[in-house]
Tab-separated table of C-alpha atoms in Angstrom:
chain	number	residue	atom	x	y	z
A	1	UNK	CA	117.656	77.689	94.678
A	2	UNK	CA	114.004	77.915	96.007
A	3	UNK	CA	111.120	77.691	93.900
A	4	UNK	CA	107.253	77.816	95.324
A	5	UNK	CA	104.529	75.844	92.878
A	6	UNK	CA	101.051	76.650	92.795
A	7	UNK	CA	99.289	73.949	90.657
A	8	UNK	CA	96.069	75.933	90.775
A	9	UNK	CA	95.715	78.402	88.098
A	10	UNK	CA	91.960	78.924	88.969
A	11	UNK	CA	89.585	78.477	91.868
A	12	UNK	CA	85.967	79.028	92.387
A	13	UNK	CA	83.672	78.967	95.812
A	14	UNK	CA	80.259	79.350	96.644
A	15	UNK	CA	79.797	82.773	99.062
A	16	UNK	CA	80.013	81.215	102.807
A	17	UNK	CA	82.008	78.009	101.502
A	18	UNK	CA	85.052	76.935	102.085
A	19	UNK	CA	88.447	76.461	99.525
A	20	UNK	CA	91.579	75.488	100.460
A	21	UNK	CA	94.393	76.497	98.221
A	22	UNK	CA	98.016	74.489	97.475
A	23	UNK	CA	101.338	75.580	97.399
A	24	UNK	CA	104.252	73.588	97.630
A	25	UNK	CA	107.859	74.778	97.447
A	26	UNK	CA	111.409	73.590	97.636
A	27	UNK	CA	114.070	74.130	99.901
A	28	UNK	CA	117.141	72.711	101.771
A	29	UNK	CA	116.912	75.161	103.906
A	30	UNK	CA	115.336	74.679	107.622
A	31	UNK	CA	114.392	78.274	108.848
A	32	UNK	CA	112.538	80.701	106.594
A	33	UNK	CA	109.167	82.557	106.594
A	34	UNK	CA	105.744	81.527	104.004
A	35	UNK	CA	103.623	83.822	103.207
A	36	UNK	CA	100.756	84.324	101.512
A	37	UNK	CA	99.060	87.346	99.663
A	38	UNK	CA	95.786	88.706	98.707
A	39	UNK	CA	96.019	90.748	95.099
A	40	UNK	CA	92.588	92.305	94.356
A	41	UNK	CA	92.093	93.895	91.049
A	42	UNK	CA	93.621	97.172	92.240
A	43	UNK	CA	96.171	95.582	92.008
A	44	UNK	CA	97.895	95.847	95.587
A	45	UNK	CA	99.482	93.363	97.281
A	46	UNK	CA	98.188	92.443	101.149
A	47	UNK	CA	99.769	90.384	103.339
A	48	UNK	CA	96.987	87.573	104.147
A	49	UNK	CA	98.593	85.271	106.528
A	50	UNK	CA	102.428	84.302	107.773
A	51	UNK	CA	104.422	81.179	109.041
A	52	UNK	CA	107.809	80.864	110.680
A	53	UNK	CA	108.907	77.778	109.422
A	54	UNK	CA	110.203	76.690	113.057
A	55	UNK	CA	106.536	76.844	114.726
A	56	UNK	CA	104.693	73.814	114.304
A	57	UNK	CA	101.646	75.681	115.576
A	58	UNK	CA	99.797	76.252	112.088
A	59	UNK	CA	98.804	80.387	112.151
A	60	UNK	CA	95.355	81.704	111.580
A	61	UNK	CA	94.261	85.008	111.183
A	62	UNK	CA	90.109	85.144	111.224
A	63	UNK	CA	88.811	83.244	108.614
A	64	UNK	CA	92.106	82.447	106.919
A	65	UNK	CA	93.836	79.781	108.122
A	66	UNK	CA	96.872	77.580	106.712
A	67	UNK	CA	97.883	73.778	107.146
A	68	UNK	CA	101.720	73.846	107.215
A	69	UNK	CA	103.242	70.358	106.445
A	70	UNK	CA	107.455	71.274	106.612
A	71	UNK	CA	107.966	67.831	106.043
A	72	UNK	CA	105.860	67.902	102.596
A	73	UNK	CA	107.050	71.299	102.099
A	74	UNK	CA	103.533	72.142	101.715
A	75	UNK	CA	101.634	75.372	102.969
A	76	UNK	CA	97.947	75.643	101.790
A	77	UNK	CA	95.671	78.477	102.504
A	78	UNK	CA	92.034	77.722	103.980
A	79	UNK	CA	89.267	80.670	103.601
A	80	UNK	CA	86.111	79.991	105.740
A	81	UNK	CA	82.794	81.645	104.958
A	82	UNK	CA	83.980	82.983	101.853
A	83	UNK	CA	82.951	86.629	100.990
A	84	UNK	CA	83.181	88.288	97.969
A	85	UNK	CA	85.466	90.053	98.801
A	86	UNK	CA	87.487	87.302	99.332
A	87	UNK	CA	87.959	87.324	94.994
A	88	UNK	CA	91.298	87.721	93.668
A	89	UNK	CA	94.919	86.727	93.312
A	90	UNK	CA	96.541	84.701	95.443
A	91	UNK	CA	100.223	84.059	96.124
A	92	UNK	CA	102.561	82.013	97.757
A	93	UNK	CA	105.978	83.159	99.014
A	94	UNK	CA	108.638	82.384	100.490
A	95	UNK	CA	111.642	84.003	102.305
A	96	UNK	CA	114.944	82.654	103.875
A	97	UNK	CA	115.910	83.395	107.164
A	98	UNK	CA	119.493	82.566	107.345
A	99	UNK	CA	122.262	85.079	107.774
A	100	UNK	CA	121.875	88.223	105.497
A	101	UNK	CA	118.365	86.901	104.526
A	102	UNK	CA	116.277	90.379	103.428
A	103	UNK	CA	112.937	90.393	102.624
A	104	UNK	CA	113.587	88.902	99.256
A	105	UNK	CA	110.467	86.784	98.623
A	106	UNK	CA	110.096	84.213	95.997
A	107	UNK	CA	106.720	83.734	94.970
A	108	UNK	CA	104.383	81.224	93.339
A	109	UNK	CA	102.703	81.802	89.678
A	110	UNK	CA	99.224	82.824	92.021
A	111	UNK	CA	95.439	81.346	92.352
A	112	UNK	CA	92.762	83.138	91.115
A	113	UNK	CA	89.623	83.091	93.323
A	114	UNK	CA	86.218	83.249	92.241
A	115	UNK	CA	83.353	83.577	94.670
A	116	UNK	CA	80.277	83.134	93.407
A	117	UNK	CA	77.067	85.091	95.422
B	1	UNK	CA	100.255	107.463	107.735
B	2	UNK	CA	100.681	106.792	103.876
B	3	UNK	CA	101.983	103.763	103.005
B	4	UNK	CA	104.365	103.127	100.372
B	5	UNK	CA	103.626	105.253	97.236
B	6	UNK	CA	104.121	104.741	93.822
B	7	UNK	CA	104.099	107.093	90.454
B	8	UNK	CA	102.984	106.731	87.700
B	9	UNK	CA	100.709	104.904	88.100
B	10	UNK	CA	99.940	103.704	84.259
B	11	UNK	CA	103.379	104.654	82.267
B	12	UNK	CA	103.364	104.354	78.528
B	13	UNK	CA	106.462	104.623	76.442
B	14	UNK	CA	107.656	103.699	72.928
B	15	UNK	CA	110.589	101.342	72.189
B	16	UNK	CA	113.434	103.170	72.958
B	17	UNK	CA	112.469	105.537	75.302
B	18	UNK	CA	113.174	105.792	79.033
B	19	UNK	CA	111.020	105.101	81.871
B	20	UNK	CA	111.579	106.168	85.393
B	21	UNK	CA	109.489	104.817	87.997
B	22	UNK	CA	109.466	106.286	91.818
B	23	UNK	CA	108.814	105.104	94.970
B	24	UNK	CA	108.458	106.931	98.303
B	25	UNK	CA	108.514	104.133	101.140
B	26	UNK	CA	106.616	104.060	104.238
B	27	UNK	CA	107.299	106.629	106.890
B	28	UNK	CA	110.726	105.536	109.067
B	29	UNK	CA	111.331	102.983	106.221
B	30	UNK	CA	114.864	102.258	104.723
B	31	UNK	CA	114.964	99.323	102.908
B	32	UNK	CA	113.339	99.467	99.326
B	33	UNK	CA	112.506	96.455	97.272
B	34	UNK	CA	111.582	95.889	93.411
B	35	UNK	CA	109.905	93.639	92.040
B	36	UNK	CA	108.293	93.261	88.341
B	37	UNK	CA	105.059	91.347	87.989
B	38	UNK	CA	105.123	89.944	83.696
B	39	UNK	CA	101.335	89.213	82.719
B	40	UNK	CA	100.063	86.039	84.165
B	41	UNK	CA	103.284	85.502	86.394
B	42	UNK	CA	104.133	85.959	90.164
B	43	UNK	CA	106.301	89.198	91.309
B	44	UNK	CA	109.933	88.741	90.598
B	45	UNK	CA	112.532	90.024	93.250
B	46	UNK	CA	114.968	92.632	91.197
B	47	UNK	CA	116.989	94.821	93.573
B	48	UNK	CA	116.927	95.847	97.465
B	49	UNK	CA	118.096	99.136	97.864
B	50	UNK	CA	119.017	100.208	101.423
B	51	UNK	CA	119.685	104.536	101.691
B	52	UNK	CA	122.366	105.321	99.122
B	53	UNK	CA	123.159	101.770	98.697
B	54	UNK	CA	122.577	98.838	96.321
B	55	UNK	CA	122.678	95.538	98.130
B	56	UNK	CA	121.106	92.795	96.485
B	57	UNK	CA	120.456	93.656	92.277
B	58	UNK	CA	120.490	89.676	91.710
B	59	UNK	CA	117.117	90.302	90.210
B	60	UNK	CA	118.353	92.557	87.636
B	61	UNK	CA	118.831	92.646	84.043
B	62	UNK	CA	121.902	93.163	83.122
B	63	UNK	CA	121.611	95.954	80.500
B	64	UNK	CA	119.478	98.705	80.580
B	65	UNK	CA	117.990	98.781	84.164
B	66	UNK	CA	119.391	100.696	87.424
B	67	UNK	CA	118.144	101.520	90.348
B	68	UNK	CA	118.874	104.116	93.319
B	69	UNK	CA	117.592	105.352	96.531
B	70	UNK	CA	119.030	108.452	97.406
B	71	UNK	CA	119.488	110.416	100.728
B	72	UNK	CA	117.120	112.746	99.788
B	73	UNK	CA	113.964	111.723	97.890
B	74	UNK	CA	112.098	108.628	96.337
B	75	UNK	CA	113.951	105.382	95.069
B	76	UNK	CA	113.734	105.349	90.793
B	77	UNK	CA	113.567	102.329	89.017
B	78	UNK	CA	115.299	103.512	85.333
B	79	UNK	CA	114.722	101.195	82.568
B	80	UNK	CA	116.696	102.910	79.504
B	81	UNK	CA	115.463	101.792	75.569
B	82	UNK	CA	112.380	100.484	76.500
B	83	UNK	CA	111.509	97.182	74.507
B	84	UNK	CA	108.301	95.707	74.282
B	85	UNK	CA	108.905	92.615	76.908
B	86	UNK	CA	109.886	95.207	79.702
B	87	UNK	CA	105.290	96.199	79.820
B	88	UNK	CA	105.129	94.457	83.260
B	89	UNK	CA	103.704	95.969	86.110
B	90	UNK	CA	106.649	97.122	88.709
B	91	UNK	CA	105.765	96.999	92.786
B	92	UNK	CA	107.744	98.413	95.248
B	93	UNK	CA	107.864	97.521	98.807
B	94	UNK	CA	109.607	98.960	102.061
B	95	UNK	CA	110.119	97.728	105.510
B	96	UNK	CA	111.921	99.388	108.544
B	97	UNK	CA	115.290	99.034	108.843
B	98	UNK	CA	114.891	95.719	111.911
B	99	UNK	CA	114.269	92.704	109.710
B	100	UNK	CA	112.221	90.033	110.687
B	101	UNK	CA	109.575	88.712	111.942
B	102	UNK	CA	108.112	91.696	113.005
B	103	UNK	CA	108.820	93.749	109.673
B	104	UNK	CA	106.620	92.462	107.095
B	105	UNK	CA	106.706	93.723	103.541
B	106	UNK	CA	104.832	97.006	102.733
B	107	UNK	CA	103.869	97.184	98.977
B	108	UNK	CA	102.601	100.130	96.857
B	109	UNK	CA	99.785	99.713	94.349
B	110	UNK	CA	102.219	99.229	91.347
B	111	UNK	CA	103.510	100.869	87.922
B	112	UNK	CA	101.591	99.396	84.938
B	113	UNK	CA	104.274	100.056	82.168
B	114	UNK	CA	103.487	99.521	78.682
B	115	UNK	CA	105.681	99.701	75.556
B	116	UNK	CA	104.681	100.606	72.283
């Protein structure tokens, strides 16, 4: 079964800085999706960024950017020029993409980002 | 166009009681996913729900909790005999009936549930 580990419970960054967050997870499989996702205190869930596990090509999206690592089974999230706005919950997923594969995600246990102004 | 919509919103119920949450996907969605968030933990897949049909309720207790999606109207997440470790907050998400790539998750803002 998959899992995806985030070892950071808590995060803080200085308004403009940068913070990189980790997630690892575990899989024997060799094509599936990572996500990540933004969860402000309303309490939705936005999609921040995506990967397709078969693109080496790491994906960015403005000022969020991630460093995929397949070997390491790592995908961390970079946010440049932090805003506050930038402040909440953070979560790794993942999603297989073999045959009958849904959009079942398995997420991480989350990062909470502080920025400080 | 209104994205995937959730109600209540806050749902408070005593042990024992019933709680029905609903969801209305996304406009031209079919596919309808649960998931219960337990306080300080990540979202939990529970059931995908495709119209009139339950195809994936790995997620799922075994007692107590159902799920359906109708023809008509919103998918319902039933928990019967509410204890006090079902307070969670429940998202539902929708995507169009392609998978893929190209058909990212669409969440609503959630169903805080608490048990008294």
């Amino acid at each position: 079964a998959q899992t995806v580990t985030q070892s950071q419970p808590e995060m803080s960054v200085q308004e403009a800085e940068t913070v990189t967050l980790s997630c690892t997870y575990d899989t024997s499989e060799s094509d599936y999706y990572l996500f990540w996702y933004k969860q402000p205190p309303s309490r939705q869930m936005i999609l921040v960024i995506r990967q397709e596990a078969y693109k080496q090509q790491n994906a960015t999206e403005n000022r969020f950017s991630v460093n995929f690592q397949k070997a390491a089974k790592s995908f961390s999230l970079k946010i440049s020029d932090s805003q506050l706005g930038d402040a909440a919950m953070y979560f790794c997923a993942y999603r297989s993409d073999y045959g009958g594969a849904t959009n079942k995600l398995i997420f991480g246990t989350g990062t909470l980002l502080a920025v400080q102004p | 166009n209104a994205g995937v919509m959730q109600n209540p919103r806050h749902l408070v119920r005593r042990r024992g009681q019933e709680a029905r949450l609903r969801c209305s996907p996304m406009k031209g969605h079919s596919h309808v996913y649960w998931y219960r968030q337990l306080p300080e933990e990540g979202l939990k897949f529970m059931v995908y729900l495709q119209k009139e049909n339950i195809i994936d309720e790995s997620g799922m207790p075994k007692e107590r909790f159902s799920a359906e999606f109708p023809k008509e109207g919103p998918s319902i997440l039933r928990i019967q005999q509410v204890v006090r470790g079902d307070s969670a907050a429940y998202f539902c998400a929708s995507s169009p009936p392609i998978q893929g790539y190209n058909s990212p998750l669409h969440f609503g803002n959630g169903t805080r549930l608490t048990v008294t």
